[in-house]
Tab-separated table of C-alpha atoms in Angstrom:
chain	number	residue	atom	x	y	z
A	1	MET	CA	-143.635	17.071	3.810
A	2	ARG	CA	-142.733	15.818	7.262
A	3	SER	CA	-139.532	14.176	6.019
A	4	SER	CA	-138.570	17.418	4.268
A	5	CYS	CA	-138.956	19.357	7.516
A	6	VAL	CA	-136.842	16.811	9.369
A	7	LEU	CA	-134.152	17.023	6.676
A	8	LEU	CA	-134.199	20.828	6.737
A	9	THR	CA	-133.947	20.852	10.528
A	10	ALA	CA	-131.021	18.452	10.367
A	11	LEU	CA	-129.236	20.573	7.750
A	12	VAL	CA	-129.744	23.733	9.801
A	13	ALA	CA	-128.417	21.963	12.884
A	14	LEU	CA	-125.357	20.730	10.992
A	15	ALA	CA	-124.704	24.217	9.599
A	16	ALA	CA	-125.008	25.735	13.067
A	17	TYR	CA	-122.636	23.099	14.450
A	18	TYR	CA	-120.090	23.848	11.719
A	19	ILE	CA	-120.341	27.631	12.080
A	20	TYR	CA	-120.498	27.957	15.855
A	21	ILE	CA	-117.286	28.273	17.806
A	22	PRO	CA	-117.006	29.602	21.370
A	23	LEU	CA	-115.759	33.181	21.355
A	24	PRO	CA	-115.090	35.692	24.135
A	25	SER	CA	-117.982	38.079	24.679
A	26	SER	CA	-115.613	41.015	24.212
A	27	VAL	CA	-114.767	40.242	20.579
A	28	SER	CA	-116.350	42.495	17.937
A	29	ASP	CA	-119.458	41.149	16.146
A	30	PRO	CA	-118.991	37.514	17.271
A	31	TRP	CA	-121.603	35.888	15.026
A	32	LYS	CA	-120.301	37.698	11.986
A	33	LEU	CA	-116.773	36.540	12.903
A	34	MET	CA	-118.041	32.949	13.164
A	35	LEU	CA	-119.490	33.199	9.650
A	36	LEU	CA	-116.276	34.705	8.306
A	37	ASP	CA	-114.227	31.977	9.959
A	38	ALA	CA	-116.521	29.237	8.628
A	39	THR	CA	-116.179	30.648	5.117
A	40	PHE	CA	-112.396	30.688	5.360
A	41	ARG	CA	-112.298	27.156	6.830
A	42	SER	CA	-114.476	25.934	3.978
A	43	ALA	CA	-112.121	27.481	1.431
A	44	GLN	CA	-109.178	25.826	3.190
A	45	GLN	CA	-110.893	22.437	3.095
A	46	VAL	CA	-111.644	22.784	-0.618
A	47	SER	CA	-108.034	23.739	-1.308
A	48	ASN	CA	-106.787	20.769	0.753
A	49	LEU	CA	-109.044	18.459	-1.264
A	50	ILE	CA	-107.630	19.859	-4.507
A	51	HIS	CA	-104.116	19.306	-3.122
A	52	ASN	CA	-104.858	15.732	-2.071
A	53	LEU	CA	-106.205	14.980	-5.543
A	54	GLY	CA	-102.874	16.127	-6.964
A	55	LEU	CA	-104.455	18.967	-8.941
A	56	SER	CA	-102.614	21.900	-7.337
A	57	HIS	CA	-100.650	23.009	-4.284
A	58	HIS	CA	-103.129	23.788	-1.489
A	59	LEU	CA	-101.868	27.370	-1.086
A	60	LEU	CA	-102.180	28.068	-4.811
A	61	ALA	CA	-105.710	26.670	-4.749
A	62	LEU	CA	-106.653	28.685	-1.643
A	63	ASN	CA	-105.248	31.903	-3.033
A	64	PHE	CA	-107.062	31.292	-6.322
A	65	ILE	CA	-110.333	31.143	-4.375
A	66	ILE	CA	-109.471	34.325	-2.451
A	67	VAL	CA	-108.435	36.288	-5.531
A	68	ILE	CA	-111.156	35.054	-7.899
A	69	PHE	CA	-113.869	36.282	-5.530
A	70	GLY	CA	-112.087	39.464	-4.480
A	71	LYS	CA	-109.990	40.792	-7.342
A	72	LYS	CA	-110.637	44.406	-8.275
A	73	SER	CA	-109.434	46.250	-11.356
A	74	ALA	CA	-107.425	49.453	-11.069
A	75	TRP	CA	-110.396	51.813	-11.025
A	76	SER	CA	-109.835	55.542	-10.540
A	77	SER	CA	-112.255	58.082	-9.071
A	78	ALA	CA	-112.354	61.852	-9.004
A	79	GLN	CA	-110.437	61.768	-5.704
A	80	VAL	CA	-107.918	58.954	-6.288
A	81	LYS	CA	-106.061	57.886	-9.418
A	82	VAL	CA	-105.283	54.149	-9.429
A	83	THR	CA	-102.785	52.524	-11.790
A	84	ASP	CA	-100.998	49.177	-12.066
A	85	THR	CA	-97.320	49.292	-13.008
A	86	ASP	CA	-94.019	47.749	-11.941
A	87	PHE	CA	-91.050	49.083	-9.988
A	88	ASP	CA	-87.806	47.400	-11.064
A	89	GLY	CA	-89.695	44.283	-12.125
A	90	VAL	CA	-91.965	44.118	-9.057
A	91	GLU	CA	-95.670	44.682	-9.653
A	92	VAL	CA	-97.247	47.533	-7.704
A	93	ARG	CA	-100.607	49.261	-7.557
A	94	VAL	CA	-100.266	53.037	-7.172
A	95	PHE	CA	-102.970	55.160	-5.512
A	96	GLU	CA	-102.574	58.908	-6.012
A	97	GLY	CA	-104.634	61.192	-3.804
A	98	SER	CA	-105.383	64.715	-4.911
A	99	PRO	CA	-102.625	67.144	-3.882
A	100	LYS	CA	-103.489	70.095	-1.676
A	101	PRO	CA	-103.052	73.494	-3.373
A	102	GLU	CA	-100.812	74.636	-0.518
A	103	GLU	CA	-98.770	71.402	-0.640
A	104	PRO	CA	-97.622	70.572	-4.184
A	105	LEU	CA	-95.561	67.627	-2.855
A	106	ARG	CA	-97.511	64.768	-1.316
A	107	ARG	CA	-96.846	62.349	1.514
A	108	SER	CA	-96.408	58.682	0.672
A	109	ILE	CA	-96.749	55.221	2.217
A	110	VAL	CA	-95.286	52.012	0.825
A	111	TYR	CA	-97.865	49.394	1.845
A	112	ILE	CA	-97.296	45.613	2.083
A	113	HIS	CA	-100.352	43.364	2.296
A	114	GLY	CA	-100.726	40.415	4.663
A	115	GLY	CA	-101.616	36.797	4.008
A	116	GLY	CA	-99.000	34.530	5.601
A	117	TRP	CA	-96.464	35.286	2.819
A	118	ALA	CA	-98.644	33.008	0.667
A	119	LEU	CA	-102.103	34.524	0.235
A	120	ALA	CA	-103.991	37.661	-0.847
A	121	SER	CA	-102.940	40.404	-3.244
A	122	ALA	CA	-102.564	44.158	-3.544
A	123	LYS	CA	-105.312	43.858	-6.168
A	124	ILE	CA	-108.098	42.332	-4.076
A	125	ARG	CA	-110.980	44.482	-2.885
A	126	TYR	CA	-109.952	44.596	0.785
A	127	TYR	CA	-106.526	46.113	0.144
A	128	ASP	CA	-107.704	48.220	-2.767
A	129	GLU	CA	-110.333	49.825	-0.525
A	130	LEU	CA	-107.861	50.357	2.326
A	131	CYS	CA	-105.249	52.003	0.104
A	132	THR	CA	-107.876	54.108	-1.653
A	133	ALA	CA	-109.094	55.396	1.717
A	134	MET	CA	-105.509	56.156	2.776
A	135	ALA	CA	-104.743	58.021	-0.460
A	136	GLU	CA	-107.936	60.063	-0.264
A	137	GLU	CA	-107.889	60.931	3.443
A	138	LEU	CA	-104.159	61.669	3.572
A	139	ASN	CA	-103.898	63.314	0.136
A	140	ALA	CA	-101.062	60.864	-0.307
A	141	VAL	CA	-99.451	58.495	-2.791
A	142	ILE	CA	-99.794	54.872	-1.677
A	143	ILE	CA	-97.559	52.229	-3.248
A	144	SER	CA	-99.099	48.790	-2.664
A	145	ILE	CA	-96.581	46.054	-3.471
A	146	GLU	CA	-97.619	42.855	-5.254
A	147	TYR	CA	-94.716	40.750	-3.996
A	148	ARG	CA	-94.320	37.108	-5.022
A	149	LEU	CA	-95.868	34.461	-2.784
A	150	VAL	CA	-95.275	30.974	-1.411
A	151	PRO	CA	-95.102	28.375	-2.979
A	152	LYS	CA	-93.747	30.094	-6.096
A	153	VAL	CA	-90.958	31.619	-4.005
A	154	TYR	CA	-89.769	31.254	-0.411
A	155	PHE	CA	-87.880	33.308	2.163
A	156	PRO	CA	-86.105	35.651	1.555
A	157	ALA	CA	-87.555	36.333	-1.925
A	158	GLN	CA	-90.512	38.263	-0.480
A	159	ILE	CA	-88.120	40.592	1.347
A	160	HIS	CA	-86.067	41.066	-1.810
A	161	ASP	CA	-89.217	42.076	-3.713
A	162	VAL	CA	-90.325	44.735	-1.220
A	163	VAL	CA	-86.784	46.087	-0.824
A	164	ARG	CA	-86.290	46.284	-4.585
A	165	ALA	CA	-89.615	48.028	-5.211
A	166	THR	CA	-89.074	50.488	-2.340
A	167	LYS	CA	-85.534	51.360	-3.424
A	168	TYR	CA	-86.818	52.035	-6.932
A	169	PHE	CA	-89.560	54.290	-5.591
A	170	LEU	CA	-87.100	56.279	-3.468
A	171	GLN	CA	-85.097	57.372	-6.512
A	172	PRO	CA	-85.346	61.181	-6.925
A	173	GLU	CA	-86.693	60.953	-10.468
A	174	VAL	CA	-89.468	58.547	-9.424
A	175	LEU	CA	-90.454	60.673	-6.436
A	176	HIS	CA	-90.553	63.673	-8.751
A	177	LYS	CA	-92.797	61.792	-11.197
A	178	TYR	CA	-95.348	61.174	-8.448
A	179	SER	CA	-94.870	64.598	-6.768
A	180	VAL	CA	-93.800	62.980	-3.488
A	181	ASP	CA	-92.004	64.827	-0.689
A	182	PRO	CA	-88.799	62.801	-0.023
A	183	ASP	CA	-88.922	63.783	3.660
A	184	ARG	CA	-92.439	62.416	4.220
A	185	ILE	CA	-92.304	58.737	3.241
A	186	GLY	CA	-93.287	55.810	5.445
A	187	ILE	CA	-93.606	52.034	5.264
A	188	SER	CA	-96.494	49.970	6.518
A	189	GLY	CA	-98.045	46.535	6.375
A	190	ASP	CA	-100.396	44.163	8.147
A	191	SER	CA	-99.697	40.669	9.518
A	192	ALA	CA	-97.065	39.060	7.254
A	193	GLY	CA	-96.906	42.426	5.471
A	194	GLY	CA	-96.081	43.986	8.837
A	195	ASN	CA	-93.294	41.434	9.148
A	196	LEU	CA	-91.911	42.441	5.749
A	197	ALA	CA	-92.258	46.152	6.563
A	198	ALA	CA	-90.340	45.669	9.826
A	199	ALA	CA	-87.629	43.686	8.016
A	200	LEU	CA	-87.385	46.364	5.337
A	201	GLY	CA	-87.092	49.105	7.959
A	202	GLN	CA	-84.281	47.281	9.735
A	203	GLN	CA	-82.442	46.630	6.487
A	204	PHE	CA	-82.631	50.297	5.528
A	205	THR	CA	-81.059	51.364	8.836
A	206	GLN	CA	-77.996	49.288	7.926
A	207	ASP	CA	-77.602	50.799	4.453
A	208	ALA	CA	-75.727	54.116	4.462
A	209	ASN	CA	-77.494	55.202	1.273
A	210	LEU	CA	-80.963	54.527	2.698
A	211	LYS	CA	-80.561	55.458	6.366
A	212	ASN	CA	-83.068	58.106	7.513
A	213	LYS	CA	-85.005	57.817	4.239
A	214	LEU	CA	-88.150	56.723	6.056
A	215	LYS	CA	-90.015	59.083	8.368
A	216	VAL	CA	-92.318	56.495	9.978
A	217	GLN	CA	-93.181	52.818	10.052
A	218	ALA	CA	-96.683	51.558	10.871
A	219	LEU	CA	-97.084	47.876	11.680
A	220	ILE	CA	-100.560	46.340	11.898
A	221	TYR	CA	-100.782	43.178	14.058
A	222	PRO	CA	-97.353	42.146	12.729
A	223	VAL	CA	-95.879	38.649	12.971
A	224	LEU	CA	-92.379	39.183	14.345
A	225	GLN	CA	-90.903	35.968	15.745
A	226	ALA	CA	-90.931	32.183	15.391
A	227	LEU	CA	-89.011	31.193	18.523
A	228	ASP	CA	-91.860	31.054	21.041
A	229	PHE	CA	-95.330	29.818	20.118
A	230	ASN	CA	-96.416	29.904	23.752
A	231	THR	CA	-96.461	33.590	24.601
A	232	PRO	CA	-99.578	34.561	26.598
A	233	SER	CA	-101.399	35.597	23.423
A	234	TYR	CA	-100.569	32.296	21.698
A	235	GLN	CA	-101.852	30.426	24.763
A	236	GLN	CA	-104.947	32.600	25.162
A	237	ASN	CA	-105.934	32.568	21.483
A	238	VAL	CA	-104.823	29.076	20.502
A	239	ASN	CA	-108.046	28.437	18.538
A	240	THR	CA	-109.242	31.991	17.920
A	241	PRO	CA	-110.254	32.893	14.363
A	242	ILE	CA	-109.105	33.790	11.888
A	243	LEU	CA	-105.547	32.794	12.794
A	244	PRO	CA	-105.318	29.803	15.176
A	245	ARG	CA	-101.847	28.921	16.451
A	246	TYR	CA	-101.598	25.762	14.343
A	247	VAL	CA	-102.271	27.735	11.166
A	248	MET	CA	-99.662	30.390	12.056
A	249	VAL	CA	-96.999	27.757	12.667
A	250	LYS	CA	-97.804	26.148	9.305
A	251	TYR	CA	-97.416	29.538	7.585
A	252	TRP	CA	-93.923	29.772	9.080
A	253	VAL	CA	-93.020	26.277	7.859
A	254	ASP	CA	-94.382	27.091	4.398
A	255	TYR	CA	-92.430	30.377	4.300
A	256	PHE	CA	-89.180	28.453	4.858
A	257	GLN	CA	-90.131	25.465	2.681
A	258	GLY	CA	-89.806	23.327	5.782
A	259	ASN	CA	-91.152	19.950	6.800
A	260	TYR	CA	-94.732	19.720	8.139
A	261	ASP	CA	-93.546	16.919	10.401
A	262	PHE	CA	-91.974	19.621	12.577
A	263	VAL	CA	-95.207	21.561	13.199
A	264	GLN	CA	-96.348	19.766	16.360
A	265	ALA	CA	-92.856	19.939	17.880
A	266	MET	CA	-92.650	23.668	17.125
A	267	ILE	CA	-96.031	24.289	18.757
A	268	VAL	CA	-94.564	23.132	22.086
A	269	ASN	CA	-91.288	25.032	21.506
A	270	ASN	CA	-89.134	21.955	20.927
A	271	HIS	CA	-87.223	23.919	18.284
A	272	THR	CA	-85.891	26.379	20.889
A	273	SER	CA	-85.444	24.074	23.880
A	274	LEU	CA	-82.623	24.636	26.352
A	275	ASP	CA	-80.371	22.171	24.544
A	276	VAL	CA	-80.616	24.026	21.215
A	277	GLU	CA	-77.440	26.121	21.367
A	278	GLU	CA	-78.354	28.288	18.379
A	279	ALA	CA	-81.324	29.737	20.268
A	280	VAL	CA	-79.572	30.475	23.572
A	281	ALA	CA	-78.339	33.983	22.727
A	282	LEU	CA	-81.709	35.012	21.307
A	283	ARG	CA	-83.993	34.066	24.190
A	284	ALA	CA	-83.309	37.231	26.182
A	285	ARG	CA	-84.496	39.368	23.268
A	286	LEU	CA	-88.005	37.976	23.542
A	287	ASN	CA	-88.265	37.141	27.218
A	288	TRP	CA	-91.942	37.909	27.571
A	289	THR	CA	-91.878	37.663	31.355
A	290	SER	CA	-89.944	40.953	31.357
A	291	LEU	CA	-91.174	42.538	28.113
A	292	LEU	CA	-94.911	42.199	28.775
A	293	PRO	CA	-96.887	43.936	31.543
A	294	ALA	CA	-98.585	41.966	34.306
A	295	SER	CA	-101.994	42.754	32.771
A	296	ILE	CA	-100.929	40.644	29.785
A	297	THR	CA	-98.884	37.871	31.409
A	298	LYS	CA	-101.581	37.127	34.030
A	299	ASP	CA	-101.109	33.543	35.222
A	300	TYR	CA	-99.553	32.226	32.017
A	301	LYS	CA	-96.307	30.285	32.365
A	302	PRO	CA	-93.419	30.123	29.891
A	303	VAL	CA	-93.098	26.871	27.951
A	304	MET	CA	-89.402	26.041	27.882
A	305	GLN	CA	-88.426	22.476	27.101
A	306	THR	CA	-85.244	21.093	28.644
A	307	THR	CA	-84.623	18.846	25.665
A	308	GLY	CA	-86.117	19.246	22.228
A	309	ASP	CA	-85.394	18.568	18.596
A	310	ALA	CA	-82.194	20.233	17.394
A	311	ARG	CA	-82.880	18.993	13.862
A	312	ILE	CA	-85.553	21.669	13.405
A	313	VAL	CA	-83.259	24.714	13.489
A	314	GLN	CA	-80.556	22.740	11.702
A	315	GLU	CA	-82.915	22.075	8.802
A	316	ILE	CA	-84.741	25.431	9.091
A	317	PRO	CA	-82.066	27.913	10.292
A	318	GLN	CA	-84.222	30.753	8.939
A	319	LEU	CA	-86.311	30.472	12.123
A	320	LEU	CA	-83.480	32.301	13.919
A	321	ASP	CA	-82.811	34.852	11.151
A	322	ALA	CA	-83.657	38.427	12.176
A	323	ARG	CA	-84.759	39.171	8.610
A	324	ALA	CA	-87.584	36.697	9.180
A	325	ALA	CA	-88.048	37.508	12.876
A	326	PRO	CA	-87.437	41.275	13.345
A	327	LEU	CA	-88.199	41.020	17.068
A	328	ILE	CA	-84.841	39.294	17.680
A	329	ALA	CA	-82.753	41.979	15.965
A	330	GLU	CA	-79.838	43.485	17.882
A	331	GLN	CA	-80.443	46.655	19.905
A	332	GLU	CA	-78.030	48.616	17.723
A	333	VAL	CA	-80.232	47.941	14.703
A	334	LEU	CA	-83.425	48.939	16.522
A	335	ARG	CA	-82.175	52.294	17.755
A	336	HIS	CA	-81.909	53.687	14.227
A	337	LEU	CA	-85.529	52.933	13.300
A	338	PRO	CA	-88.006	55.766	12.635
A	339	LYS	CA	-91.030	56.789	14.674
A	340	THR	CA	-93.245	53.720	14.928
A	341	TYR	CA	-96.933	52.843	15.183
A	342	ILE	CA	-97.919	49.308	16.208
A	343	LEU	CA	-101.547	48.169	16.241
A	344	THR	CA	-102.413	45.060	18.260
A	345	CYS	CA	-105.612	43.136	18.922
A	346	GLU	CA	-106.592	41.303	22.084
A	347	HIS	CA	-107.997	38.256	20.291
A	348	ASP	CA	-104.925	37.514	18.199
A	349	VAL	CA	-102.061	35.051	18.643
A	350	LEU	CA	-99.709	37.797	17.406
A	351	ARG	CA	-100.734	40.360	20.027
A	352	ASP	CA	-97.616	39.853	22.134
A	353	ASP	CA	-95.245	40.003	19.155
A	354	GLY	CA	-96.345	43.606	18.623
A	355	ILE	CA	-96.298	44.550	22.308
A	356	MET	CA	-92.815	43.086	22.833
A	357	TYR	CA	-91.500	44.862	19.743
A	358	ALA	CA	-92.909	48.152	21.018
A	359	LYS	CA	-91.124	47.592	24.338
A	360	ARG	CA	-87.811	46.750	22.672
A	361	LEU	CA	-88.068	49.795	20.405
A	362	GLU	CA	-88.824	52.068	23.355
A	363	SER	CA	-85.796	50.671	25.196
A	364	ALA	CA	-83.722	51.490	22.115
A	365	GLY	CA	-84.904	55.114	22.195
A	366	VAL	CA	-87.449	54.924	19.363
A	367	GLN	CA	-90.683	56.912	19.712
A	368	VAL	CA	-93.499	54.340	19.667
A	369	THR	CA	-97.294	54.483	19.676
A	370	LEU	CA	-98.890	51.184	20.736
A	371	ASP	CA	-102.550	51.160	19.714
A	372	HIS	CA	-104.368	48.226	21.317
A	373	PHE	CA	-107.959	47.163	20.606
A	374	GLU	CA	-109.634	45.019	23.251
A	375	ASP	CA	-112.343	43.765	20.876
A	376	GLY	CA	-110.041	43.309	17.875
A	377	PHE	CA	-109.126	40.058	16.126
A	378	HIS	CA	-106.428	39.235	13.612
A	379	GLY	CA	-107.091	40.755	10.203
A	380	CYS	CA	-109.916	43.005	11.382
A	381	MET	CA	-108.635	46.261	9.840
A	382	ILE	CA	-109.392	45.229	6.268
A	383	PHE	CA	-112.963	44.195	7.065
A	384	THR	CA	-114.779	47.499	6.708
A	385	SER	CA	-117.374	47.014	3.968
A	386	TRP	CA	-120.426	44.798	3.537
A	387	PRO	CA	-120.793	41.870	3.979
A	388	THR	CA	-117.614	41.632	6.078
A	389	ASN	CA	-117.940	44.982	7.836
A	390	PHE	CA	-116.942	44.884	11.505
A	391	SER	CA	-117.197	47.819	13.880
A	392	VAL	CA	-113.637	47.196	15.091
A	393	GLY	CA	-112.468	47.097	11.472
A	394	ILE	CA	-113.687	50.622	10.899
A	395	ARG	CA	-112.281	51.858	14.215
A	396	THR	CA	-108.840	50.318	13.663
A	397	ARG	CA	-108.635	51.705	10.127
A	398	ASP	CA	-109.665	55.189	11.285
A	399	SER	CA	-107.189	55.153	14.186
A	400	TYR	CA	-104.377	54.002	11.888
A	401	ILE	CA	-105.069	56.672	9.267
A	402	LYS	CA	-105.393	59.334	11.975
A	403	TRP	CA	-101.934	58.465	13.318
A	404	LEU	CA	-100.455	58.644	9.824
A	405	ASP	CA	-102.098	62.008	9.265
A	406	GLN	CA	-100.613	63.389	12.481
A	407	ASN	CA	-97.134	61.912	12.107
A	408	LEU	CA	-96.276	61.625	8.432
C-alpha cells in the first residue's frame, strides 16, 4: 500500500512537471492553457516517434491525430444547412444561414482555416462550430475551404487552392445558386489561414476582373512575414503556447520544403542579415521600430546580423515572396485592399505581424480596425466549447462576428 502511494505521488509529480509551464498572469485561463499545450505537445511527440520509426511523415501523423479526434460530419440544423461539395476541384464545406424575409440575398464569407499550412481541416469540430455560428448569427453563407496541406503539397499550392475555389464561388451563377449578394462578400482566415486570406486579397487587387469584388477582409492573428523572427512579440513570447517561436519557424521551413538545418540560423535572423542583398529593399517595409508603438516596442532591440548565411534565401527564395509574406507587399498593392479587420493577441509571437500590417494598410489609405486582446493567445478564437472553452475564445469570436455584422 505504501509503495503504491509513493508511486502515485511520483506519477502526479511527473505529470505536474510535464504540464506546468510559467505563464503571464494576464493570459486567459492559464491552467487550462497549460493542459491544452501539454496535450498538443504529447501529440507532437507521438507523431515525431512515428516519423522516426519510418512509418509516416510527422505532419501527416500529427494531423491524423488532430482530425481523428475532431472530425465532424456535415450536420445541418433548423438554422444552418451544412453541405460538403467542391468548387472547381477544391473541397469546401458550405454553411447556409437562414435568409431574412426582408433580405432575399445573403451576405457571405470565404473562410480559410489555420494550422501552419499543414494541419487541421474545415471539417473538424472547432472550425465547423465557428462557421456554423457565423452562418447563424450573420444569416450568411460561409464557404470554408479544405485546401491541400503540407507535406502533400507546398507553397504556392495552398494559395492556388483558395484562389481557385474563391474565383469559382464568385461566378454569377454560383452566387445565384446560394442566394448571395455579390456586393457583400468578404474573405477571412486565422493564423496560416489569415496568411492565405491576405495573399488572396492582394492577388485579387491585381486582377482587373476581380478588383473590388471583396467588400471586407478579416484576418485573425495572421502570420504575415518570415524576414524577422525577433520582433518584440517574437522575443516576448518565444516559448508561449500554443505557438512557440521555434515551432513557427519550422512551419515556415515545412511550407517551403526547406532544410531543417536552417532553422536555428533563421531564429537569429541570419537569413536576412545586412550582407544578404535580396533582403535589403524589403527591410523598410517591416521596420518595427517605426511601425509599432512605444507601448509594444518597450525596451526590445532589433536583431540585425552584420553577416549571416546567404545560402538560406538562395535555397528558399520564397521567404522573400510577398505571396508568402503579405506584409512586405508594395504600397501600391495595399492601397487597393478592402476595409480590413485584424485581430491580435498579446501572448502570441504573431502579434506584431498583425499590428504592423494594420499600420501599413492605414498608411496606404485602407480603413482598418485593429482588435487587440490583452489576455489572448494564439489560436484562442476557436476554443469556445467544452473541454477547451476559454473566456477569451468566446470574447474574440463574438467581437469578430460583431464586426462582420456591422461591416459586411
